[in-house]
PDB file of C-alpha atoms in Angstrom:
ATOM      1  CA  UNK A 226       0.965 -17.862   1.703  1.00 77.00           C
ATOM      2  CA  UNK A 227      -1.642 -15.139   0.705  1.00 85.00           C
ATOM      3  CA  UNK A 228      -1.202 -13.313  -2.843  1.00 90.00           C
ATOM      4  CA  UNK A 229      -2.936 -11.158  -5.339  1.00 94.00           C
ATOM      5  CA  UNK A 230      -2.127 -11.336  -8.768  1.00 96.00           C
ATOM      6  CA  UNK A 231      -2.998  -8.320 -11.057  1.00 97.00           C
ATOM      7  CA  UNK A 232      -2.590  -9.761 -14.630  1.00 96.00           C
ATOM      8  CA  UNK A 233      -2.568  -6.554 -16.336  1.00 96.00           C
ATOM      9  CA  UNK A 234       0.161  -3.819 -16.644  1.00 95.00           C
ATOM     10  CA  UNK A 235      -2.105  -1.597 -18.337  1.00 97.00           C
ATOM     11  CA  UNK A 236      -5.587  -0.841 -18.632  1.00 98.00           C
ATOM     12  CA  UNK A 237      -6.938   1.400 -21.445  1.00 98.00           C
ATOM     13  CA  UNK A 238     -10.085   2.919 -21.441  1.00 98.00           C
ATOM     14  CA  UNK A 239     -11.996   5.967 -23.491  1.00 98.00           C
ATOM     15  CA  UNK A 240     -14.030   8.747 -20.804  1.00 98.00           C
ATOM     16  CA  UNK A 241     -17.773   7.624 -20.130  1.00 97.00           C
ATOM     17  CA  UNK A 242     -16.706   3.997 -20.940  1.00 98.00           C
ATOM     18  CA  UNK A 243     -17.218   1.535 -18.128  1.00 97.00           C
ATOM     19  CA  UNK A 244     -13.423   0.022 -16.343  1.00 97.00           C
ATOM     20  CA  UNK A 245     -12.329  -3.242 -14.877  1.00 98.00           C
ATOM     21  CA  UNK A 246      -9.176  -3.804 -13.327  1.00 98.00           C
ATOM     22  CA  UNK A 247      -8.676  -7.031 -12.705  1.00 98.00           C
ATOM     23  CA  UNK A 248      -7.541  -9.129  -8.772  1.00 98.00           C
ATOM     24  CA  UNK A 249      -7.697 -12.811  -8.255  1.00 97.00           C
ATOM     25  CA  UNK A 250      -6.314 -14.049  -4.954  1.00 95.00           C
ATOM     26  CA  UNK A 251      -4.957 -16.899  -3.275  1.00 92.00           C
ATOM     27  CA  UNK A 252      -5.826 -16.894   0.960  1.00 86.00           C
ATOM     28  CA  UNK A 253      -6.059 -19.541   3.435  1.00 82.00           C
ATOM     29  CA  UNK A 254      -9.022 -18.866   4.887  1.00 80.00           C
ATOM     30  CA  UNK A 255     -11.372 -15.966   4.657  1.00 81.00           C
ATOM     31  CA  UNK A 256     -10.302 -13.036   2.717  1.00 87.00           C
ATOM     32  CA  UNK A 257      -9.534  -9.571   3.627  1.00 90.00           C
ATOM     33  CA  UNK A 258      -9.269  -7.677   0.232  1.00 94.00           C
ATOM     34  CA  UNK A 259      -8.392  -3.936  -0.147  1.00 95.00           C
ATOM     35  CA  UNK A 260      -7.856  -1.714  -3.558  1.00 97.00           C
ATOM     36  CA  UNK A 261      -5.890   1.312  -3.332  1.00 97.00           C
ATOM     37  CA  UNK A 262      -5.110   4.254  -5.527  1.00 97.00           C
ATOM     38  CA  UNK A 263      -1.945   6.064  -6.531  1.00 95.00           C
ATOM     39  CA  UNK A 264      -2.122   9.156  -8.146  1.00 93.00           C
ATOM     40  CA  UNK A 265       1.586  10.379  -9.770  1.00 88.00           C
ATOM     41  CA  UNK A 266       3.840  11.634  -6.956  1.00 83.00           C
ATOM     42  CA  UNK A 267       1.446  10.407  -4.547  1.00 87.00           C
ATOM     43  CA  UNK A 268       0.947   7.726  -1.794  1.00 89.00           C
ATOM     44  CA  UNK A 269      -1.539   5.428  -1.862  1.00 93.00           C
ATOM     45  CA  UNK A 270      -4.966   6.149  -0.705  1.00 95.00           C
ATOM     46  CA  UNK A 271      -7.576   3.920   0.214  1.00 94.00           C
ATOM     47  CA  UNK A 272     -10.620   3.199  -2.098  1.00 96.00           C
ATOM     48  CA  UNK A 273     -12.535   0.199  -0.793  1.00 95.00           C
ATOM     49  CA  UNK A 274     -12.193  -2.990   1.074  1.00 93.00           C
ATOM     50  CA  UNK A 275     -13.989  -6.555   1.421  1.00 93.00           C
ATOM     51  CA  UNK A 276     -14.379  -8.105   4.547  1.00 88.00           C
ATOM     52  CA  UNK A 277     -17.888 -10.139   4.856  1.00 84.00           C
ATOM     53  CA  UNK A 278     -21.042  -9.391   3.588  1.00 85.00           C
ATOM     54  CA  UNK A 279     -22.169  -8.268   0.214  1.00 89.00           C
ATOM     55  CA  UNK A 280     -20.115  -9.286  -2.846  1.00 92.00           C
ATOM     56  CA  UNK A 281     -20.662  -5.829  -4.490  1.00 95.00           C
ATOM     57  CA  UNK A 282     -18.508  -3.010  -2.558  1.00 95.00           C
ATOM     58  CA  UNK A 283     -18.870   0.239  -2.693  1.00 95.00           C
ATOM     59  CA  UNK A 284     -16.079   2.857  -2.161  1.00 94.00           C
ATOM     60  CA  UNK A 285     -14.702   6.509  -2.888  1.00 92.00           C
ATOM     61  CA  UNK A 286     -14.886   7.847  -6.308  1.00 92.00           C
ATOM     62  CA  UNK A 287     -17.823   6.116  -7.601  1.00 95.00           C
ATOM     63  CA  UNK A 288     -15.388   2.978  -7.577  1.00 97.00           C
ATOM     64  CA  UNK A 289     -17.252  -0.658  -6.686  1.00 97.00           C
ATOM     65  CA  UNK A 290     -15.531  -4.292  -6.725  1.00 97.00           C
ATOM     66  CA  UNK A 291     -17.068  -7.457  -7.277  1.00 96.00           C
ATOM     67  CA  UNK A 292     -15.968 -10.196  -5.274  1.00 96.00           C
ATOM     68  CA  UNK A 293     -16.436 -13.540  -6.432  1.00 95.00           C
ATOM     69  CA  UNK A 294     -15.467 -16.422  -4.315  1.00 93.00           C
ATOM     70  CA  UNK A 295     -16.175 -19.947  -6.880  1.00 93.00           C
ATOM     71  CA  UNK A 296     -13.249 -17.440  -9.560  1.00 95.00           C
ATOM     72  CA  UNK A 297     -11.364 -16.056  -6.444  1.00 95.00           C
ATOM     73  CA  UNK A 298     -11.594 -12.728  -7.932  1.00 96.00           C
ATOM     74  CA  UNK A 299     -12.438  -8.995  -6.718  1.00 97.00           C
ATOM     75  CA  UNK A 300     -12.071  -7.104  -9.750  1.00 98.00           C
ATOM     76  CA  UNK A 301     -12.733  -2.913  -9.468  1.00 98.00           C
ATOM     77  CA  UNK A 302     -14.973  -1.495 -11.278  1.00 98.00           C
ATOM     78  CA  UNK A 303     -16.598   2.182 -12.697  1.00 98.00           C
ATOM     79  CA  UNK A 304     -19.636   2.452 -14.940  1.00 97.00           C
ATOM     80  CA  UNK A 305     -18.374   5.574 -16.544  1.00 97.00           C
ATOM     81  CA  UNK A 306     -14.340   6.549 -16.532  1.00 97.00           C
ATOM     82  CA  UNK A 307     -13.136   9.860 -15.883  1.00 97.00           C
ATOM     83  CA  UNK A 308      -9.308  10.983 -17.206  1.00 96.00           C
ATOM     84  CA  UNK A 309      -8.645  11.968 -13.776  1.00 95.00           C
ATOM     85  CA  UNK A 310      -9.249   8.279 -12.640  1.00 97.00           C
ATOM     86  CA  UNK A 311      -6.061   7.520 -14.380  1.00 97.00           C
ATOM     87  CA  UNK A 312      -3.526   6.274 -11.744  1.00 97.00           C
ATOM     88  CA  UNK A 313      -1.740   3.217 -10.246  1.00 96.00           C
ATOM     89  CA  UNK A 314      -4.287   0.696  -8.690  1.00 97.00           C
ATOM     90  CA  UNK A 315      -3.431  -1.580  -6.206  1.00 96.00           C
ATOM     91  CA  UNK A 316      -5.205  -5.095  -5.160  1.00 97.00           C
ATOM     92  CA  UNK A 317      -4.240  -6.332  -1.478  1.00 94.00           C
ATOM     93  CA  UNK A 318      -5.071  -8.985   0.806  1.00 92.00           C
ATOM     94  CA  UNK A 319      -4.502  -9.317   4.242  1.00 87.00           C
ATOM     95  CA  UNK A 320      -1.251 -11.375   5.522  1.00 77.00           C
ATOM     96  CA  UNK A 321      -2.805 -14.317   7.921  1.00 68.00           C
ATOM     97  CA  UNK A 322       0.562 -13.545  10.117  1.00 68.00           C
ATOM     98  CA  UNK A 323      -0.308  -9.953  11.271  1.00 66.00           C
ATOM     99  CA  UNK A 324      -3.736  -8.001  11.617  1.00 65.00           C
ATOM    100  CA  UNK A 325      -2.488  -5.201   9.483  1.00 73.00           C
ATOM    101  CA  UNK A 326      -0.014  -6.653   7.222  1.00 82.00           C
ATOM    102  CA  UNK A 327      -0.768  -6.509   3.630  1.00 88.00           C
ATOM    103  CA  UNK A 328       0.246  -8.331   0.936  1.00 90.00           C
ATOM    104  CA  UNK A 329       0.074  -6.208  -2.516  1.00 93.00           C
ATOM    105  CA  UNK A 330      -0.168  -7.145  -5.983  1.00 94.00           C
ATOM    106  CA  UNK A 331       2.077  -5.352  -8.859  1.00 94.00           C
ATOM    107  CA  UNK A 332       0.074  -2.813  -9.447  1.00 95.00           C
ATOM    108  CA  UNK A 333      -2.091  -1.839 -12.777  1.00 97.00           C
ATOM    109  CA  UNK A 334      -1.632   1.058 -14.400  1.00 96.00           C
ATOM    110  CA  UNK A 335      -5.512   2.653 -16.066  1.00 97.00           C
ATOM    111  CA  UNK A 336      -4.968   5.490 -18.279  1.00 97.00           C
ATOM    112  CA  UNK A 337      -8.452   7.088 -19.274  1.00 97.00           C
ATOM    113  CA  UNK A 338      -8.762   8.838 -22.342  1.00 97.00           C
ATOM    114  CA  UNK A 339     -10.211  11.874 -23.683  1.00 96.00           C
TER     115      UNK A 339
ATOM    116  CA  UNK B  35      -5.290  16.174  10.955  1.00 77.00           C
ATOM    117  CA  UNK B  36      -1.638  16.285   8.603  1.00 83.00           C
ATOM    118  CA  UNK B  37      -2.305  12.570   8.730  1.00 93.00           C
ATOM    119  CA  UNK B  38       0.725  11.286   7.911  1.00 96.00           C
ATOM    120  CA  UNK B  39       3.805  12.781   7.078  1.00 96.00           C
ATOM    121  CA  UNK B  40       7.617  11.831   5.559  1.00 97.00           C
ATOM    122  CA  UNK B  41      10.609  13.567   5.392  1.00 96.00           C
ATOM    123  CA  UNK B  42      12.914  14.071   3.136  1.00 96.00           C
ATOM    124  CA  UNK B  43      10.584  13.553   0.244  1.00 95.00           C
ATOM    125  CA  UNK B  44      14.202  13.456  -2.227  1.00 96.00           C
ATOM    126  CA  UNK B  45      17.264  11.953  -1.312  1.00 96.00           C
ATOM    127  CA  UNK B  46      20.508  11.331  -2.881  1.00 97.00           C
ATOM    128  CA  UNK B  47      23.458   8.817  -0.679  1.00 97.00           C
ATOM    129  CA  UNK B  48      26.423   7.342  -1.903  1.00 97.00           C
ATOM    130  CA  UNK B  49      27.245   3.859  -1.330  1.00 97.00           C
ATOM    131  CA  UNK B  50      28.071   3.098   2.252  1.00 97.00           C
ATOM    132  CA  UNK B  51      26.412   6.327   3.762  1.00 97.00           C
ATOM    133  CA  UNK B  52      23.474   6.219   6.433  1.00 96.00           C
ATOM    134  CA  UNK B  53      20.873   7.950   6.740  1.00 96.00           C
ATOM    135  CA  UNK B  54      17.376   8.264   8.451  1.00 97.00           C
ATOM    136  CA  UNK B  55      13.627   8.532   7.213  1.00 98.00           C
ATOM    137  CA  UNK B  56      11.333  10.096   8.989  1.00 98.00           C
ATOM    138  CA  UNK B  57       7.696   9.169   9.369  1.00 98.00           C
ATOM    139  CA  UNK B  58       5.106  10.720  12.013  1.00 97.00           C
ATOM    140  CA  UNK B  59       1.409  10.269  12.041  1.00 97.00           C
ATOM    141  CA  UNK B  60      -1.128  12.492  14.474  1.00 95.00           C
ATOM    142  CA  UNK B  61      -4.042   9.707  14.224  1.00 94.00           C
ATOM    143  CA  UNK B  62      -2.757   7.759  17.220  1.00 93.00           C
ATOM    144  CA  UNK B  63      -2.544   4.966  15.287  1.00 93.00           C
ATOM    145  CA  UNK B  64      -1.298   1.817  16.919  1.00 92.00           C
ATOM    146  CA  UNK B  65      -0.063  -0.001  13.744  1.00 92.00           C
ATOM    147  CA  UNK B  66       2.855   1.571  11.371  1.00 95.00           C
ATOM    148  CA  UNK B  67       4.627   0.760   8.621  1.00 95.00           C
ATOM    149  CA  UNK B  68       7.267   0.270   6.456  1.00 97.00           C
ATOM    150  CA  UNK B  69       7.307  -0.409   2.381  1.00 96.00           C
ATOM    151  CA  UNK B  70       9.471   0.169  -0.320  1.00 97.00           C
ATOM    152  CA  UNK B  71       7.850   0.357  -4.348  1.00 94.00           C
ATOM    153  CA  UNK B  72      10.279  -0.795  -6.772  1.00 93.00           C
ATOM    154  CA  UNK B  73       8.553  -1.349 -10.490  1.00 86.00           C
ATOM    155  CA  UNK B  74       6.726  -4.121 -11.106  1.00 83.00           C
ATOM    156  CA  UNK B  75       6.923  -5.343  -7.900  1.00 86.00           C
ATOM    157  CA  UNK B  76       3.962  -3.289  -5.748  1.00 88.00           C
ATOM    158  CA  UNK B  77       4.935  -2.319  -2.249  1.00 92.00           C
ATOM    159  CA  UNK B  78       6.927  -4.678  -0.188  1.00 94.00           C
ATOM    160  CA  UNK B  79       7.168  -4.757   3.815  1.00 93.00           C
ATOM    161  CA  UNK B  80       9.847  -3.857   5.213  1.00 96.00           C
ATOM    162  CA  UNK B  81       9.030  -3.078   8.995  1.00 96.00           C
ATOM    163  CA  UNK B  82       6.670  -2.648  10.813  1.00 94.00           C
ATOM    164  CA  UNK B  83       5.257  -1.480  14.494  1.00 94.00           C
ATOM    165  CA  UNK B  84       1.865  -2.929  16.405  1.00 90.00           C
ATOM    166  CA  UNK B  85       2.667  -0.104  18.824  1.00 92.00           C
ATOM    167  CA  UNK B  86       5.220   2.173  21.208  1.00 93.00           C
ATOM    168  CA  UNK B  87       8.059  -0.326  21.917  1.00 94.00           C
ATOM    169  CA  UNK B  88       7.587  -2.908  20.012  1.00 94.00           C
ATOM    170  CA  UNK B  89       9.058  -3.315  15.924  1.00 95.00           C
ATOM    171  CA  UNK B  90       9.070  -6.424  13.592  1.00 93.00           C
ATOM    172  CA  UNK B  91      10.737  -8.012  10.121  1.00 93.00           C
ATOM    173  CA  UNK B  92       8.595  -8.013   7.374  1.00 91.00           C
ATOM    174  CA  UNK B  93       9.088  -9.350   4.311  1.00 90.00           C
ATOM    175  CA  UNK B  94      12.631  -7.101   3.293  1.00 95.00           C
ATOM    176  CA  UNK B  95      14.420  -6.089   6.397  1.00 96.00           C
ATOM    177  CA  UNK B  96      17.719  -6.531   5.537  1.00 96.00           C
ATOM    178  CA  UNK B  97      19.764  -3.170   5.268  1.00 96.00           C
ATOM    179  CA  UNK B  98      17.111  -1.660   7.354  1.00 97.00           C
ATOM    180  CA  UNK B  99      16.577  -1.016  11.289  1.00 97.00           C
ATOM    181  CA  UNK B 100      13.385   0.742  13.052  1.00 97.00           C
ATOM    182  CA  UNK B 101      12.715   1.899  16.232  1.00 96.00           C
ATOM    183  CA  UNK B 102       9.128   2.896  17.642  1.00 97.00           C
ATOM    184  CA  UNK B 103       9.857   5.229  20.956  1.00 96.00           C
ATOM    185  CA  UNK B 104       6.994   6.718  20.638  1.00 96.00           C
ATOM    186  CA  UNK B 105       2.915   6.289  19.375  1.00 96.00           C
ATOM    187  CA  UNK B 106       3.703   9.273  16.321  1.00 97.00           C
ATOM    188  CA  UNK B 107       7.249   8.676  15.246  1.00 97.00           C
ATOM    189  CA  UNK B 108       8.924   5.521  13.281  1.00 98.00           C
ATOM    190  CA  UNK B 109      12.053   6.229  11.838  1.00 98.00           C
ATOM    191  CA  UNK B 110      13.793   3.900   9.227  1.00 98.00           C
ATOM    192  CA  UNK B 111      17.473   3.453   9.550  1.00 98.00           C
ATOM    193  CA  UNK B 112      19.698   2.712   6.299  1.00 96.00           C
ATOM    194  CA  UNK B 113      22.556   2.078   7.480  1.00 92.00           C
ATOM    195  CA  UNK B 114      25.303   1.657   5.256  1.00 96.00           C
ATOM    196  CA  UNK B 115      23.131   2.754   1.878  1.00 96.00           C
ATOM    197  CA  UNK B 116      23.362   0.175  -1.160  1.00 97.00           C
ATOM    198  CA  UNK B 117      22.435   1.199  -5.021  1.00 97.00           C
ATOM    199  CA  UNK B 118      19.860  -1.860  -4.195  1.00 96.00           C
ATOM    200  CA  UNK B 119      18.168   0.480  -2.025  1.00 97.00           C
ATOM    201  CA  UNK B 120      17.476   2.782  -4.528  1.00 97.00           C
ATOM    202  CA  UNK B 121      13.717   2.872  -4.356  1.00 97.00           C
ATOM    203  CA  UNK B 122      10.480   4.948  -3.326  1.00 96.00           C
ATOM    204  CA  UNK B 123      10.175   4.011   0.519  1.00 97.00           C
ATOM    205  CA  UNK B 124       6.318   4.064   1.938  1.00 96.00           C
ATOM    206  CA  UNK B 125       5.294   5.311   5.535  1.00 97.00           C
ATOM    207  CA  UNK B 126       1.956   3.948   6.370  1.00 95.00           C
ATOM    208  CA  UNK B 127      -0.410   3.931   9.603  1.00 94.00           C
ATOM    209  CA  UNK B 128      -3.392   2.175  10.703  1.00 92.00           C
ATOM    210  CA  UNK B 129      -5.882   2.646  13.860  1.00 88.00           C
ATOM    211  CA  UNK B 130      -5.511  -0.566  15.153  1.00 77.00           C
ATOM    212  CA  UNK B 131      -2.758  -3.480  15.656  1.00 65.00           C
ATOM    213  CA  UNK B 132      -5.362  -5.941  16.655  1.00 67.00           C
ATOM    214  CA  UNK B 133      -8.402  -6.310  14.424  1.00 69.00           C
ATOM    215  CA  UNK B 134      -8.214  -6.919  10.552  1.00 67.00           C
ATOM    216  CA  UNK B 135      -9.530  -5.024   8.032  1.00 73.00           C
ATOM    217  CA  UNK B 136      -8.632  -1.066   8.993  1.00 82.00           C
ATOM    218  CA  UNK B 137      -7.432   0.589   5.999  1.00 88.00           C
ATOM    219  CA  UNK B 138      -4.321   2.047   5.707  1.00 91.00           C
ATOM    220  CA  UNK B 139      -3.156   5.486   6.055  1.00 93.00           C
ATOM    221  CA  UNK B 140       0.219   5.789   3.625  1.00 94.00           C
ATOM    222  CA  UNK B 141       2.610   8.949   3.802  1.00 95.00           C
ATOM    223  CA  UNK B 142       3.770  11.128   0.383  1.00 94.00           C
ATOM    224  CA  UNK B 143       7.033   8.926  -0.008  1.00 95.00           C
ATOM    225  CA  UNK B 144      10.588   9.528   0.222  1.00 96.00           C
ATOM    226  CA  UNK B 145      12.574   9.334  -3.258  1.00 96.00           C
ATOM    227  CA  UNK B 146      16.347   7.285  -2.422  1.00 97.00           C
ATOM    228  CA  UNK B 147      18.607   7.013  -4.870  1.00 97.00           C
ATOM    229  CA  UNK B 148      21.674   5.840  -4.044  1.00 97.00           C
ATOM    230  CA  UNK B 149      24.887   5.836  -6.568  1.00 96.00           C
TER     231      UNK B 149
END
């Protein structure tokens, strides 16, 4: 079955510092990856996907992720945090049983500070 | 576009009652969804629609029902409410049913607690 794992709860980070949240994943196959965003109160909004094609991905926010198939990883990434990046990130893959399904990982939680 | 929208965005049951969510997207988006966040556990499926007509399990269905009657609207049925079911339930759309990798369109949320 396909899975993300998110190892960490928590990311801390100081503003202007570069961030990494972290996404290996376990597929069958070729990967569909996603990371999405949750701001407090909020649903989830989309940030960036990997389908084929370059291993660097670009996406909104000045948010990129790095996906590395020989460490089955697609970490996210920001050269320089903001405090308003701090939020709920979420790593996904897509379910081989249904176009759109999505499996999700538990979610990491990057507070930015001051 | 109000993309897509849920309603109520609070709600308190007791045990046993039923109730309805309500979820509507003005994309015409073939593909909707179901999830339900509990912490520490991300978003789980719990239905989900490849278009008007036609509804499917995902990975938590019990406790639930859908129906998709038409292309905007997919309701989720509790219905008899459980303090298990106390959880932040997810609305989300995509374009299309048939070809991987659209993104996902997801709703505010709808806060159930249920005592």
């Amino acid at each position: 079955a396909q899975s993300v794992a998110q190892p960490e709860d928590q990311v801390n980070v100081a503003e202007g510092n570069p961030l990494t949240v972290k996404c290996t994943y376990s597929v069958s196959g070729n990967p569909y990856l996603f990371w999405y965003v949750q701001y407090p109160n909020r649903g989830l909004q989309f940030l960036l996907k990997y389908i084929t094609g370059d291993n660097l991905v670009k996406g909104s926010y000045g948010f990129e992720a790095e996906f590395n198939k020989s460490q089955t990883s697609f970490h996210l990434k920001k050269p320089s945090a903001l405090v308003s990046d701090s939020a709920l990130y979420f790593c996904a893959v897509r379910d081989l049983t249904g176009f759109q399904k999505l499996v999700f990982g538990t979610g990491t939680r990057l507070l930015v500070s001051p | 576009n109000a993309g897509v929208t849920q309603t109520p965005k609070f709600q308190v049951l007791k045990t046993g009652q039923s109730m309805t969510l309500q979820c509507a997207q003005d994309m015409n988006h073939e593909y909707m969804s179901w999830y339900r966040q509990d912490p520490g556990m991300g978003l789980r499926l719990i239905h989900y629609s490849v278009g008007a007509g036609i509804t499917d399990q995902g990975e938590v269905p019990n406790g639930y029902n859908v129906s998709r009657s038409t292309t905007e609207d997919f309701p989720l049925r509790l219905l008899s409410a459980a303090p298990s079911q106390t959880s932040v339930y997810f609305c989300a759309s995509s374009y299309s049913s048939s070809t991987a990798g659209n993104e996902q369109f997801f709703g505010p949320g709808t806060r159930l607690t249920v005592l």
